Coordinates of C-alpha atoms in Angstrom, one line a residue:
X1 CA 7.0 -49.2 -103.9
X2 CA 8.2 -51.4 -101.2
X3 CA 11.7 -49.5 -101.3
X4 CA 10.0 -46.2 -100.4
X5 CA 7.6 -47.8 -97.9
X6 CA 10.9 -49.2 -96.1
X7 CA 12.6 -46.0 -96.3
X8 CA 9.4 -44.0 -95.0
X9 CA 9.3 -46.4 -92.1
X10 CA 12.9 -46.0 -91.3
X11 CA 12.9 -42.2 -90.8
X12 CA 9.9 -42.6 -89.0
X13 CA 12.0 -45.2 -86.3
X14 CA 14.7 -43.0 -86.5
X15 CA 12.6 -39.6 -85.7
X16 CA 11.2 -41.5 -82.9
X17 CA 14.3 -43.0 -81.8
X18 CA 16.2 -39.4 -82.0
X19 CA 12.8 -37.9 -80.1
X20 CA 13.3 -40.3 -77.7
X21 CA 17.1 -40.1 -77.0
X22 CA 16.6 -36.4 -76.6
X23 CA 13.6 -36.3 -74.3
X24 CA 13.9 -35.7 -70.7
X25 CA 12.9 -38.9 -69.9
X26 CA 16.3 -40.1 -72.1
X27 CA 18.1 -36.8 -70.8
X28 CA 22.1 -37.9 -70.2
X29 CA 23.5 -34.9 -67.9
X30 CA 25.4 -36.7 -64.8
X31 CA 23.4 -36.0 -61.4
X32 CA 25.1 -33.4 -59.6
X33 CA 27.1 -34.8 -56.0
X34 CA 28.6 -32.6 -53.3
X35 CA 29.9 -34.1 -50.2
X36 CA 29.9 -31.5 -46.7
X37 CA 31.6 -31.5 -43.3
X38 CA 29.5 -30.8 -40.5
X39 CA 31.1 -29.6 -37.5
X40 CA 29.2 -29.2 -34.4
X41 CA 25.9 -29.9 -35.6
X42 CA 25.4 -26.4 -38.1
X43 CA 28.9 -25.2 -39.1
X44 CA 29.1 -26.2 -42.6
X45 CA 32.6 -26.8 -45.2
X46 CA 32.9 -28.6 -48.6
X47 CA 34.5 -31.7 -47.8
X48 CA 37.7 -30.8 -50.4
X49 CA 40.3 -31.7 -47.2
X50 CA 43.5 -34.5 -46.8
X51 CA 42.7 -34.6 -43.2
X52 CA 38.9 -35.9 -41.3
X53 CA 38.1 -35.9 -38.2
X54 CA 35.3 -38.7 -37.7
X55 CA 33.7 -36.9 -34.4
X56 CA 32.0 -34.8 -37.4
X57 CA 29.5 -35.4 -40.0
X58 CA 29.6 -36.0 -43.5
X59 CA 26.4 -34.4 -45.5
X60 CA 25.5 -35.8 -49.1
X61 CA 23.8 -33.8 -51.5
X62 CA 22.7 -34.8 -54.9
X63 CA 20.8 -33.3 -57.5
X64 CA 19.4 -34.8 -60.6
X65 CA 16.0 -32.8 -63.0
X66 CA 15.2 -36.4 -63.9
X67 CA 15.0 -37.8 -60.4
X68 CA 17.4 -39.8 -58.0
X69 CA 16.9 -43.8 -57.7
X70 CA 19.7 -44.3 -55.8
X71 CA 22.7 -44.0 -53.9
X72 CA 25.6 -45.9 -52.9
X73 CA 28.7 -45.1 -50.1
X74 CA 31.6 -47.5 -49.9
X75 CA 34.5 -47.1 -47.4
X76 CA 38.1 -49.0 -47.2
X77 CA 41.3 -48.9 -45.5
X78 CA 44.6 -49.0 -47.0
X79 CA 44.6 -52.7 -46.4
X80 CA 41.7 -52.6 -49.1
X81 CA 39.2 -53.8 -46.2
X82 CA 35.8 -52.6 -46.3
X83 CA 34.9 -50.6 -42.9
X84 CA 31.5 -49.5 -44.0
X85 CA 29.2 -50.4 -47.4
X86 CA 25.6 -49.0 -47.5
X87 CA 23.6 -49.4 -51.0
X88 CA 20.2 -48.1 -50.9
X89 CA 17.3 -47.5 -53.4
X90 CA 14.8 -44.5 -53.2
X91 CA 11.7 -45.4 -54.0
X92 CA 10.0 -41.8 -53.7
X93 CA 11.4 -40.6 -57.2
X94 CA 12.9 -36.6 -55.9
X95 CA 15.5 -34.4 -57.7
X96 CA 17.0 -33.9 -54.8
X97 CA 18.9 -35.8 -51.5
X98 CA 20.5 -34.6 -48.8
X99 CA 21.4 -37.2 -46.1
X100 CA 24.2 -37.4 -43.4
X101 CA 26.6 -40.4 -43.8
X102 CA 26.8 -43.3 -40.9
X103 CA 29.8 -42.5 -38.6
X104 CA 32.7 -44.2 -39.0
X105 CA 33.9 -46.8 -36.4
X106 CA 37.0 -47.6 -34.5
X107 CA 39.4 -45.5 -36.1
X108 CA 42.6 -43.7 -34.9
X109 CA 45.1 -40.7 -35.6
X110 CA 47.1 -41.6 -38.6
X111 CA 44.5 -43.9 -40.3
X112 CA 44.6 -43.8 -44.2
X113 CA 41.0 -44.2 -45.4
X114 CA 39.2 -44.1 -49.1
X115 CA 35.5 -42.6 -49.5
X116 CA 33.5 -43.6 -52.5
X117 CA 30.1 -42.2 -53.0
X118 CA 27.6 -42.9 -56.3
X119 CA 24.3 -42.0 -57.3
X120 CA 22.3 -42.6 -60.4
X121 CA 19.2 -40.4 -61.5
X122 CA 16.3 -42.3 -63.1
X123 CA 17.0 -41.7 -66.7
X124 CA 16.4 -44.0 -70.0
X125 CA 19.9 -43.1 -71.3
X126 CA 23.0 -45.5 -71.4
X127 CA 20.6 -48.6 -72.5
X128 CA 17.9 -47.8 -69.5
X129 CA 21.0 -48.0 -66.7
X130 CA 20.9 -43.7 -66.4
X131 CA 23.3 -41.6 -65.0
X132 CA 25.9 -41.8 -62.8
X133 CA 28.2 -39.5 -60.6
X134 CA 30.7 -41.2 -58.5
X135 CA 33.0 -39.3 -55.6
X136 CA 36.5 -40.8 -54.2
X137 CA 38.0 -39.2 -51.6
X138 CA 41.3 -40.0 -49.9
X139 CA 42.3 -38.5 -46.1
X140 CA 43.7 -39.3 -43.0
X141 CA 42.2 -39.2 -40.1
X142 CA 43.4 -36.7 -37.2
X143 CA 41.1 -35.4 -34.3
X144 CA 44.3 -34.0 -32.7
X145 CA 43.8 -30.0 -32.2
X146 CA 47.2 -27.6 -33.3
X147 CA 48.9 -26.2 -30.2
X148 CA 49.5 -22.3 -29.8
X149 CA 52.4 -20.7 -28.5
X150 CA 52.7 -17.2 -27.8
X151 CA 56.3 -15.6 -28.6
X152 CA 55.6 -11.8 -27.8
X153 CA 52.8 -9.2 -27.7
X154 CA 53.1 -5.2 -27.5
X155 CA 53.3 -3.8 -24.3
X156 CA 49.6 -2.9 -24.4
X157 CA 46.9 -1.9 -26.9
X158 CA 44.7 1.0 -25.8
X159 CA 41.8 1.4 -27.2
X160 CA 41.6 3.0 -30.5
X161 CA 45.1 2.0 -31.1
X162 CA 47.7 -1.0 -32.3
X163 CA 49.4 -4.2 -31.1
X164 CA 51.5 -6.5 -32.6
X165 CA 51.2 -10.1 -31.6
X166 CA 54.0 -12.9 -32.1
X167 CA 53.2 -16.6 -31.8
X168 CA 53.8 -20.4 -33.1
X169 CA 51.7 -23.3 -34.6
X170 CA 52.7 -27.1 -33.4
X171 CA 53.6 -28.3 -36.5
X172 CA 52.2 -31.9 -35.6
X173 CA 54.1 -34.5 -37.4
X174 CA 50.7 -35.5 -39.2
X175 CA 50.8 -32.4 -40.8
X176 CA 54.2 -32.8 -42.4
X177 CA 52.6 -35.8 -44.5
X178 CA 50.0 -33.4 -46.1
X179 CA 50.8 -31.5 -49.1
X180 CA 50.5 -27.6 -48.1
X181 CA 50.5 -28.7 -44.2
X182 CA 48.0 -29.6 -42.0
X183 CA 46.9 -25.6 -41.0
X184 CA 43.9 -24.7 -42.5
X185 CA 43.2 -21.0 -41.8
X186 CA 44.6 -18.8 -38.6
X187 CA 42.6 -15.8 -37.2
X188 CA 43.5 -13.5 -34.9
X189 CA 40.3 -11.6 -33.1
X190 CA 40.1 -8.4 -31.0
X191 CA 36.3 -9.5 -30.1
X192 CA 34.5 -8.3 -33.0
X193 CA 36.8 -8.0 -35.9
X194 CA 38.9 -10.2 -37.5
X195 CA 42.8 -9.9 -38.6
X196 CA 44.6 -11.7 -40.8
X197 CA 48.3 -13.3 -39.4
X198 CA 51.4 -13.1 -41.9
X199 CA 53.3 -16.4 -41.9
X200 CA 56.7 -15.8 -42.0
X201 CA 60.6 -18.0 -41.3
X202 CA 62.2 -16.4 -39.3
X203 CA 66.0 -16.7 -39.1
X204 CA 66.1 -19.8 -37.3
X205 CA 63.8 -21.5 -39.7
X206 CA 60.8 -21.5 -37.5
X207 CA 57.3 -20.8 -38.3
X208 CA 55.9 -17.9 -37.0
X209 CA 53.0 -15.7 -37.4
X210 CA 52.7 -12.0 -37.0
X211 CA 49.4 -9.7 -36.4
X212 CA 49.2 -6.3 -36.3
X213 CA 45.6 -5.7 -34.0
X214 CA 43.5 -2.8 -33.8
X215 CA 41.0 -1.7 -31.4
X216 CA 38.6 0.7 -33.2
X217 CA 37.1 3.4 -31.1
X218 CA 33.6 2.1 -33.0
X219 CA 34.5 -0.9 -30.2
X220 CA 33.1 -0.6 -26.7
X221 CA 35.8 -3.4 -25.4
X222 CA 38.8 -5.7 -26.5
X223 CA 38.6 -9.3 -26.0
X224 CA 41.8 -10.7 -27.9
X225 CA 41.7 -14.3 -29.3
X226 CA 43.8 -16.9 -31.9
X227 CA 42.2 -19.2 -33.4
X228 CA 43.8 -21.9 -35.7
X229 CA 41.7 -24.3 -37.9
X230 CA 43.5 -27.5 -39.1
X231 CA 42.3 -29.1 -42.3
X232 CA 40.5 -31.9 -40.4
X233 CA 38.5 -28.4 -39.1
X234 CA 40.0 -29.5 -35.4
X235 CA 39.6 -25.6 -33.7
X236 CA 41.8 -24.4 -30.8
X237 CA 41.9 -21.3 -29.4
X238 CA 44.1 -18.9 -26.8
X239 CA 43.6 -15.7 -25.0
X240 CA 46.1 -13.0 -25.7
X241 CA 47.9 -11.8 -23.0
X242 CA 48.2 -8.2 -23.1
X243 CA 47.2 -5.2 -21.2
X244 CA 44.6 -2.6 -22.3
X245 CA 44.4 0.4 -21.7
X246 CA 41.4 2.4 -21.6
X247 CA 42.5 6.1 -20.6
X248 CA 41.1 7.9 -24.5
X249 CA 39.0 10.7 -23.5
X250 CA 36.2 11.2 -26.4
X251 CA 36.0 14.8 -26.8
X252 CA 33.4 16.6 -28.6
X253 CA 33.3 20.0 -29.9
X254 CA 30.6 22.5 -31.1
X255 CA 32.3 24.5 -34.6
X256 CA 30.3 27.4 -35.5
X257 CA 30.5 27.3 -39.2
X258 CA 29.9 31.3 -40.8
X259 CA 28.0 31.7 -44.2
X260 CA 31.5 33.0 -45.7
X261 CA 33.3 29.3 -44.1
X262 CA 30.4 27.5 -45.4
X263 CA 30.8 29.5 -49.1
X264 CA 34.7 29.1 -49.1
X265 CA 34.5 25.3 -48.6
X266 CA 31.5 24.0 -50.6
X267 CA 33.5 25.9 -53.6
X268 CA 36.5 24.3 -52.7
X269 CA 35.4 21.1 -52.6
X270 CA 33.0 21.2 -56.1
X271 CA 36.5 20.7 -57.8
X272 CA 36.8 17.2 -55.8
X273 CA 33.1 15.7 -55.8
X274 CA 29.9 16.2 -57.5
X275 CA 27.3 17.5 -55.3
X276 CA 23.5 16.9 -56.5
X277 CA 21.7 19.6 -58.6
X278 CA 19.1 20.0 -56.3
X279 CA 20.7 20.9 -52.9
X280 CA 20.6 24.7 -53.4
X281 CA 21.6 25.4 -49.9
X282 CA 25.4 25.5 -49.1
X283 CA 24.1 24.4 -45.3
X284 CA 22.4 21.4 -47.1
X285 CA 25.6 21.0 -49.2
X286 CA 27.8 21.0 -46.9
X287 CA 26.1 17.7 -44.7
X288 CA 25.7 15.9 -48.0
X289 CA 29.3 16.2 -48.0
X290 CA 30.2 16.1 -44.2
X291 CA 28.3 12.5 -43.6
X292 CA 27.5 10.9 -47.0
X293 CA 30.2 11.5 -49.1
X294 CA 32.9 11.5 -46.3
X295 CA 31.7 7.6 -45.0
X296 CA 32.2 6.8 -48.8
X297 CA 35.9 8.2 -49.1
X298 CA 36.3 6.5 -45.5
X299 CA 34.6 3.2 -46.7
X300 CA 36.6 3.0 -49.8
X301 CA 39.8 4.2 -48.2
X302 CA 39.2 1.0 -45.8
X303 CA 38.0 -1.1 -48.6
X304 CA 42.1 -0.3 -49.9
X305 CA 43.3 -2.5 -47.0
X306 CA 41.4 -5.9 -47.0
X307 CA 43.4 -8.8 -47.0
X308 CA 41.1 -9.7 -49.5
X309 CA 41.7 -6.9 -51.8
X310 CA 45.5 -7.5 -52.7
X311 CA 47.9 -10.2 -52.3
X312 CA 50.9 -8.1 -50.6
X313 CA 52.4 -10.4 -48.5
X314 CA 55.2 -9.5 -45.7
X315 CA 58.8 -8.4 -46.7
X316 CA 61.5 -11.3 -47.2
X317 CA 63.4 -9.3 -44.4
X318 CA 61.5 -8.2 -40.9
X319 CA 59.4 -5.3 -41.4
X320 CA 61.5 -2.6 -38.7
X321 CA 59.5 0.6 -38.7
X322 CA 60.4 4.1 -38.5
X323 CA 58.0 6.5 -36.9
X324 CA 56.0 8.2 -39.1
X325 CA 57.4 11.5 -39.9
X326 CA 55.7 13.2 -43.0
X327 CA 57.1 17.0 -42.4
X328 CA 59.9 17.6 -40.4
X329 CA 58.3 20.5 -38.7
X330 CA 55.0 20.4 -38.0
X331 CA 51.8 21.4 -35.4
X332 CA 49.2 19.0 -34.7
X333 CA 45.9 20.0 -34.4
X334 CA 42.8 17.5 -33.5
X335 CA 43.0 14.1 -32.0
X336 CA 42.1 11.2 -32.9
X337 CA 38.1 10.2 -31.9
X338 CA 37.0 13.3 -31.6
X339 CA 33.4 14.5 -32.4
X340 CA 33.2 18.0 -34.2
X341 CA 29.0 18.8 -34.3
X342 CA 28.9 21.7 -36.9
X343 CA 26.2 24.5 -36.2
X344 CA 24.9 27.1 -38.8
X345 CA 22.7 30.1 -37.8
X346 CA 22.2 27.6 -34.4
X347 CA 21.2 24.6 -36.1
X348 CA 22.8 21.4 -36.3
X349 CA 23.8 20.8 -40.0
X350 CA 26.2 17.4 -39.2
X351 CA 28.1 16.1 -36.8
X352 CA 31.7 13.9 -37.7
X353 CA 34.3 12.0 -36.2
X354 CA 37.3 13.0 -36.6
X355 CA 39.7 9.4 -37.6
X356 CA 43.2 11.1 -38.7
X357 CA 45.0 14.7 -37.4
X358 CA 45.9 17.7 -39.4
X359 CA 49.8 18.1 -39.8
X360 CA 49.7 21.8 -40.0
X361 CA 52.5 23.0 -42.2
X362 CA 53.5 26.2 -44.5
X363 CA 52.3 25.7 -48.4
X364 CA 54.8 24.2 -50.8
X365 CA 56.3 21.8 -47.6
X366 CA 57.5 18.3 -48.9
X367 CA 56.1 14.9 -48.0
X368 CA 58.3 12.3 -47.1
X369 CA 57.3 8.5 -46.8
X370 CA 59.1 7.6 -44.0
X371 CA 58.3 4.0 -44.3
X372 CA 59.0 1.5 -46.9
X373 CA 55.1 0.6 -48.4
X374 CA 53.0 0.6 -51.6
X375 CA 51.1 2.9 -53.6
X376 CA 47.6 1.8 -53.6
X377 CA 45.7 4.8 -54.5
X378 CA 46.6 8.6 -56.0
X379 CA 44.4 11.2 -57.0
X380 CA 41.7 13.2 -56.0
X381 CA 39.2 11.8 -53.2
X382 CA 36.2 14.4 -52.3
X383 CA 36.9 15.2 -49.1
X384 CA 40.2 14.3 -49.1
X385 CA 41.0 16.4 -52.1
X386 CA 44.6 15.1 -53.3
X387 CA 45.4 11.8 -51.9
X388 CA 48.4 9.3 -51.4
X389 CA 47.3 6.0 -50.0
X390 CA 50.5 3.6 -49.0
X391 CA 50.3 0.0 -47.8
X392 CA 53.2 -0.8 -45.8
X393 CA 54.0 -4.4 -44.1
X394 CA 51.5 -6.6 -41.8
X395 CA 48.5 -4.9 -43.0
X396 CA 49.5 -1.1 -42.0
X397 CA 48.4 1.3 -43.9
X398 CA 48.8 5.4 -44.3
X399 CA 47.0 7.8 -46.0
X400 CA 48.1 11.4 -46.7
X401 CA 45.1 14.1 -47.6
X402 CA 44.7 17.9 -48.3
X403 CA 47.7 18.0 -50.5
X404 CA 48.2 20.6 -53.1
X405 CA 50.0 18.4 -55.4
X406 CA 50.5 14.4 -55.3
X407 CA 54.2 13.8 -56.3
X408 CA 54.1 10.0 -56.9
X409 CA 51.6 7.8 -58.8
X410 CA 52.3 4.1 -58.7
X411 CA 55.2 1.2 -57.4
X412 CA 57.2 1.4 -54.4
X413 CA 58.2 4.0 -52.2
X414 CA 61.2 4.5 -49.2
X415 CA 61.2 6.3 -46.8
X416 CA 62.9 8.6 -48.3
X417 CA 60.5 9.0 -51.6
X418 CA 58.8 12.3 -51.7
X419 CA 55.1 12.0 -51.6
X420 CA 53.7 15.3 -52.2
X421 CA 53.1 19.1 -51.5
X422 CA 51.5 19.9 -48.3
X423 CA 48.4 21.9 -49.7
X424 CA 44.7 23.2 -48.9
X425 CA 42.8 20.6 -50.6
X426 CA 39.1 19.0 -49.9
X427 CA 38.2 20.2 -46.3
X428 CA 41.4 21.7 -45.2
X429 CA 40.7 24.4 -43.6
X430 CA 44.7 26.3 -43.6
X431 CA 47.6 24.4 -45.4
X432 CA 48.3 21.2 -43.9
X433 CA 48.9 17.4 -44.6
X434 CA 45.4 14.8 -42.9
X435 CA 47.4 12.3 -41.8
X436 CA 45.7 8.8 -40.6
X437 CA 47.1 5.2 -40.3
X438 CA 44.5 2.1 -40.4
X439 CA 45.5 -1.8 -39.9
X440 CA 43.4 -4.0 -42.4
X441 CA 40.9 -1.2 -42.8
X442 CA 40.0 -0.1 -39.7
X443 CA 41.1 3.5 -38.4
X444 CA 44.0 3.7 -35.2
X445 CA 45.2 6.2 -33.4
X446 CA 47.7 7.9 -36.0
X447 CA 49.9 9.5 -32.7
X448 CA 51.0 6.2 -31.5
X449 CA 52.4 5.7 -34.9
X450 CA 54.5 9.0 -35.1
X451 CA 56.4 8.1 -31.5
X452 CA 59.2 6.2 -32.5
X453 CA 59.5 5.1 -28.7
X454 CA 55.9 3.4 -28.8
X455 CA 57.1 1.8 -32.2
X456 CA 60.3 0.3 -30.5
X457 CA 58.6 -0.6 -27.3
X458 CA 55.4 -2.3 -28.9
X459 CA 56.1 -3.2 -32.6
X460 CA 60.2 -3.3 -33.1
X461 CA 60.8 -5.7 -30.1
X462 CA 58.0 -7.8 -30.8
X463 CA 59.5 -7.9 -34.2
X464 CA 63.0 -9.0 -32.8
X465 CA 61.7 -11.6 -30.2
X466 CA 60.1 -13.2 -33.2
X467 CA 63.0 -13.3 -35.1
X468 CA 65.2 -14.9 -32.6
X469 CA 62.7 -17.2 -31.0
X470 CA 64.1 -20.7 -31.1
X471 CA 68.0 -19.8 -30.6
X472 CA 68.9 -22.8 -28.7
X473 CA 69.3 -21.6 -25.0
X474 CA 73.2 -23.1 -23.4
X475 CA 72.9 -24.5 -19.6
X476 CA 76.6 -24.8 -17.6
X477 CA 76.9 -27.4 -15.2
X478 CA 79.0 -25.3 -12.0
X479 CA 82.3 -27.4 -12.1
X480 CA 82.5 -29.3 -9.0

């Protein structure tokens, strides 16, 4: 009888025990720690850097379900001195704590220093003790800002049109000690949008960065900028010196659009794009078409060329470029910018902006690539119809539209690769090739980039000069 009474007993202390341990109250999940740089008082980063600069802020954030009791922050130097200790309990039991860190005194460039942060949540688990999360960080301490140099720029950039900017980083010798270096991120700005810059060693083994720039028409004005983040988050910034040029006319043009256009393209186009069931009207089809479904080819067309999209990276060998030259005989009609307002029976059924030219050429004319790039897209593209999409070096893209037939699919091309068949595709109205060019996703002025002087003058050069920059210049005393 005893025997059972014990063993009833012990399954009772050991359902208890085993409630207990698995309560929340005994719950045994590590309080969650992330430590934040603040720079200038509301720019936020996760503190994951080598380098510190100690004119900023560090933020603490915990969070625990069982409730924090306390925290802890202890700071040494290499000589294993303590420069800062803090221990503090919190009374108010809270999941959560966000505090910012005391500042850290008298230290200089170069200074090797060791962060450790705890905290412990109030739980019965580990013998009453609770949880505990624990942070060490190691970095040096630099408030020294990267230099900028400039190499080259294009001549100009007019507006809805390129550049191509040249230019150096200080490689401080701090920087050398990180792993990775001591640049953080680089950005070059035209006022409003953002570009990336391609690192590349040039042939004297110097560090440069190129940028190709646009200047959308969307813009109203250019206000050209580099900035350069180090991984202490030091900032420095420099004007770009170039010229603008703002001598684009916007044109705009009334097109009378006849029931028989209207019929010939809406039918021409249901082989490319779905039109809803319920627009009966080939008026109301054709600005479904003409403003919804052409800013969604022009959005994903864009969407092709974000840095963030692919990892194509620049050429081992300086990106030269040809002028574009898809046909070898060709008319251009429309420019780049303009505004076509399309009436029917005198009303307004759509207006668009016209971000490419027609390359107007007889049916069955080849393609050519002209350029060394990428196949990013093939295939057909509502108002488009049949579409190559290249990537070329530095962020430059081309697309190629109305085609009859697309004649490669995937891989690289020359400039010598045939493309397609110059067609009467999407919104074509008479055989042509809808040629546009766009520089990390936003829409240039195709016309500079089929004038092989412009390309010399404002791309090629700039390409040289970076190449060459750092050729050690000879000085002659005059014999005496």
């Amino acid at each position: 009888m005893q025997r059972v009474v014990f063993a009833s007993f012990s399954i009772i202390i050991i359902f208890i025990f085993y409630f207990l341990l698995n309560s929340t109250n005994f719950e045994r999940i590590e309080p969650r720690l992330e430590l934040y740089v603040i720079k200038d008082k509301n720019i936020i980063y996760p503190f994951n850097s080598p380098l510190f600069n100690p004119l900023n802020d560090i933020k603490l954030h915990a969070f625990d379900s069982s409730g924090l009791s306390k925290y802890s922050i202890k700071v040494t130097n290499t000589r294993n001195e303590t420069i800062l200790e803090k221990n503090d309990v919190l009374l108010k039991r809270s999941q959560s704590l966000d505090i910012v860190l005391p500042k850290l005194p008298n230290l200089e460039n170069g200074d090797k220093i060791t962060y450790s942060v705890s905290v412990e949540d109030w739980s019965n688990a580990n013998f009453f003790r609770g949880n505990k999360t624990t942070i060490t960080k190691h970095f040096t301490i630099n408030t020294i800002a990267p230099k900028i140099q400039i190499i080259a720029t294009s001549e100009q950039i007019a507006y809805g049109g390129s550049a191509l900017i040249a230019f150096q980083i200080q490689d401080l010798p701090l920087y050398q000690q990180i792993d990775g270096g001591g640049i953080h991120s680089v950005m070059v700005s035209n006022g409003q949008n953002n570009f990336k810059a391609y690192p590349y060693i040039n042939k004297q083994g110097k560090l440069i960065y190129l940028a190709l720039i646009a200047w959308p028409i969307t813009n109203s004005f250019f206000d050209g900028k580099i900035y350069v983040f180090d991984k202490a988050m030091n900032e420095q910034s420099i004007v770009i010196p170039i010229a603008t040029s703002i001598s684009f006319v916007k044109r705009k043009f009334n097109v009378i659009m006849s029931d028989k256009n209207l019929e010939q393209l809406i039918e021409r186009i249901e082989k490319y794009t779905l039109i809803p069931s319920n627009m009966l009207s080939n008026a109301e089809k054709f600005q479904y078409l003409n403003e919804s479904i052409r800013q969604q080819d022009n959005r994903k067309i864009a969407d092709f060329f974000q840095p963030s999209s692919h990892n194509i990276t620049i050429s081992n060998d300086l990106p030269y470029f040809n002028a574009f030259n898809p046909i070898d005989t060709y008319q251009i009609s429309g420019h780049f910018g303009d505004e076509h307002i399309f009436k029917h029976n005198k009303n307004n059924i759509g207006t668009s902006i016209r971000l490419g030219i027609d390359l107007l050429s007889p049916k069955h004319t080849t393609i050519n690539g002209s350029n060394d790039g990428i196949v990013l897209y093939t295939g057909k593209l509502g108002t488009y119809g049949n579409i190559v999409v290249l990537h070329h070096d530095l962020g430059l893209g081309s697309i190629y539209g109305y085609l009859d037939e697309v004649s490669t699919t995937s891989g690289h091309v020359t400039s010598s690769s045939i493309l397609g068949i110059v067609g009467r595709s999407g919104f074509a109205t008479t055989h042509s090739v809808y040629f546009a060019t766009l520089l990390q996703g936003y829409f240039v002025n195709p016309r500079e980039w089929l004038n092989q002087t412009w390309i010399n003058n404002n791309i090629n050069r700039v390409l040289k000069e970076a190449d060459n920059f750092g050729i050690m210049q000879l000085s002659y005393e005059p014999s005496s």
